[in-house]
C-alpha positions as a printed NumPy array, in Angstrom:
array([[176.537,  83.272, 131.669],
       [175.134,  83.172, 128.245],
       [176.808,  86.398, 127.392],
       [180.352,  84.354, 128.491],
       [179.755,  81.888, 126.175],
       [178.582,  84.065, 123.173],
       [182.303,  86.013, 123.747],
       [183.916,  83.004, 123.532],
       [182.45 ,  81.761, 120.277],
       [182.407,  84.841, 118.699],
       [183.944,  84.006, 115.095],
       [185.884,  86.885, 113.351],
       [184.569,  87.703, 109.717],
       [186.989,  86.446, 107.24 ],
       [188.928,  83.328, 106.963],
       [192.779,  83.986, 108.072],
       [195.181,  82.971, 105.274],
       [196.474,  80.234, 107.083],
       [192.777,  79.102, 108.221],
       [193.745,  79.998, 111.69 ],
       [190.896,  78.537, 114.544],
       [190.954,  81.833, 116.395],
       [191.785,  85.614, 115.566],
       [195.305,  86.164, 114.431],
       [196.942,  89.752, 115.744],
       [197.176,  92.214, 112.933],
       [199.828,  94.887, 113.561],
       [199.529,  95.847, 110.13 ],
       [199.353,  99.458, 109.446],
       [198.07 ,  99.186, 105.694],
       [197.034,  96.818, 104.022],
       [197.157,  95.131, 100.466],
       [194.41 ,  95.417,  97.967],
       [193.176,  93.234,  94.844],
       [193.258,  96.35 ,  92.163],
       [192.582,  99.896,  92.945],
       [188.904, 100.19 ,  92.812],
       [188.716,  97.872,  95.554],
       [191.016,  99.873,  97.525],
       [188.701, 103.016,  96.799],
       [185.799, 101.242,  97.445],
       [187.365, 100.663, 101.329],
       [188.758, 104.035, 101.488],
       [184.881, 104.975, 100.634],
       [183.521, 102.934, 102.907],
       [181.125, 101.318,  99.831],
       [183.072,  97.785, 101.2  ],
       [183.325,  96.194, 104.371],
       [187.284,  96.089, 104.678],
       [189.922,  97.337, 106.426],
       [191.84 , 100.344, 104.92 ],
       [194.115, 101.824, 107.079],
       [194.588, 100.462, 111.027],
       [194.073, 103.844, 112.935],
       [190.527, 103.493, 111.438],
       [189.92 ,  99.602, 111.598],
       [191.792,  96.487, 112.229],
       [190.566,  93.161, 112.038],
       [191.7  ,  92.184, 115.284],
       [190.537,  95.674, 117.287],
       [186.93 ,  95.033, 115.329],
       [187.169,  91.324, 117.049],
       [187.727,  92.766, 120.387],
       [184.932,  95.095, 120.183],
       [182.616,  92.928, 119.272],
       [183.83 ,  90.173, 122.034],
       [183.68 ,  93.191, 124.202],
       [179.922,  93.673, 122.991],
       [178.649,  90.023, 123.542],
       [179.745,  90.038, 126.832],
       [178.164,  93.537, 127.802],
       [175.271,  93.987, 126.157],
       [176.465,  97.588, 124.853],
       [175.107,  98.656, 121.776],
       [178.412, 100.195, 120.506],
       [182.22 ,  99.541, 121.299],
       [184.981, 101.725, 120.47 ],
       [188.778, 100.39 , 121.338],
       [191.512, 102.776, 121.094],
       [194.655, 102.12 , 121.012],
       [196.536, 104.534, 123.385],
       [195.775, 106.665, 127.083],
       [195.68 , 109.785, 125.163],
       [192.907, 108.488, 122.735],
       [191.343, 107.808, 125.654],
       [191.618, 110.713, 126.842],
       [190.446, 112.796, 124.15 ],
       [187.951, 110.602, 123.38 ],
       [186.574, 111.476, 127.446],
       [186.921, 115.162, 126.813],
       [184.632, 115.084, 123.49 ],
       [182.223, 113.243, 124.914],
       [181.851, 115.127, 128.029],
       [183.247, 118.573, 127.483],
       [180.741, 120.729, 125.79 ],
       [182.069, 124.632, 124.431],
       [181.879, 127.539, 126.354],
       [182.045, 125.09 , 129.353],
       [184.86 , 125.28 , 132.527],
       [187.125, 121.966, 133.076],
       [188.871, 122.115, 136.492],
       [192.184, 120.39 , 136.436],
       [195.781, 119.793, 137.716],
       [198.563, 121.067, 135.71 ],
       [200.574, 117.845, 136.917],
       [198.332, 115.874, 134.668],
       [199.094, 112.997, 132.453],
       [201.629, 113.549, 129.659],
       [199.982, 116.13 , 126.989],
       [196.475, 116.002, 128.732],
       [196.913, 119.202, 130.573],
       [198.21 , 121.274, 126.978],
       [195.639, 118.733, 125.191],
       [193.215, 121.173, 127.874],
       [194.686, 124.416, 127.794],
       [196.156, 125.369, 123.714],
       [194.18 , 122.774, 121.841],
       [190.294, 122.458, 123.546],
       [190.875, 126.49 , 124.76 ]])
């Protein structure tokens, strides 16, 4: 139960704008800078910001960490499409030189995501 409550009251790390009480959805794919070295600094990681959504967005990092309260897991990852998923799977679990028995009436690109790219 305690983990229910921490989700719930998880705050998200910066202020919205409009000093909204919960997270807003950002379906920004960039986004703005003060000058340029703050920019670089994000790009750099040297900054905790968000740079560019396919590598962090402020409302993906919320979920993850809503999605870590209420778990217990020491890391979260949310991706943002099946195929990520998929991929994601195969790396973790495929290892080189290694046999993967499959269907060719798999998902979508999964089966050539198997055969051309992982071959």
């Amino acid at each position: 139960m305690r983990r229910l409550i921490q989700a719930i009251h998880i705050s998200y790390k910066s202020r919205d704008a409009y000093a909204a009480l919960s997270m807003p959805v950002y379906n920004a794919v960039a986004y703005e800078f003060d000058n340029t070295q703050v920019m670089v600094d994000a790009f750099c990681g040297r900054i905790d910001a968000p740079d560019y959504s396919r590598v962090e967005n402020p409302t993906v990092t919320n979920l993850e960490l809503r999605i870590k309260a209420l778990t217990g897991a020491e890391r979260v990852t949310a991706l943002n499409s099946g195929m990520a998923d998929i991929s994601n799977t195969m790396f973790a679990i495929v290892e080189q030189g290694k046999n993967v028995m499959t269907s060719r009436h798999l998902f979508g690109k999964s089966y050539s995501l198997l055969t051309p790219t992982l071959k």
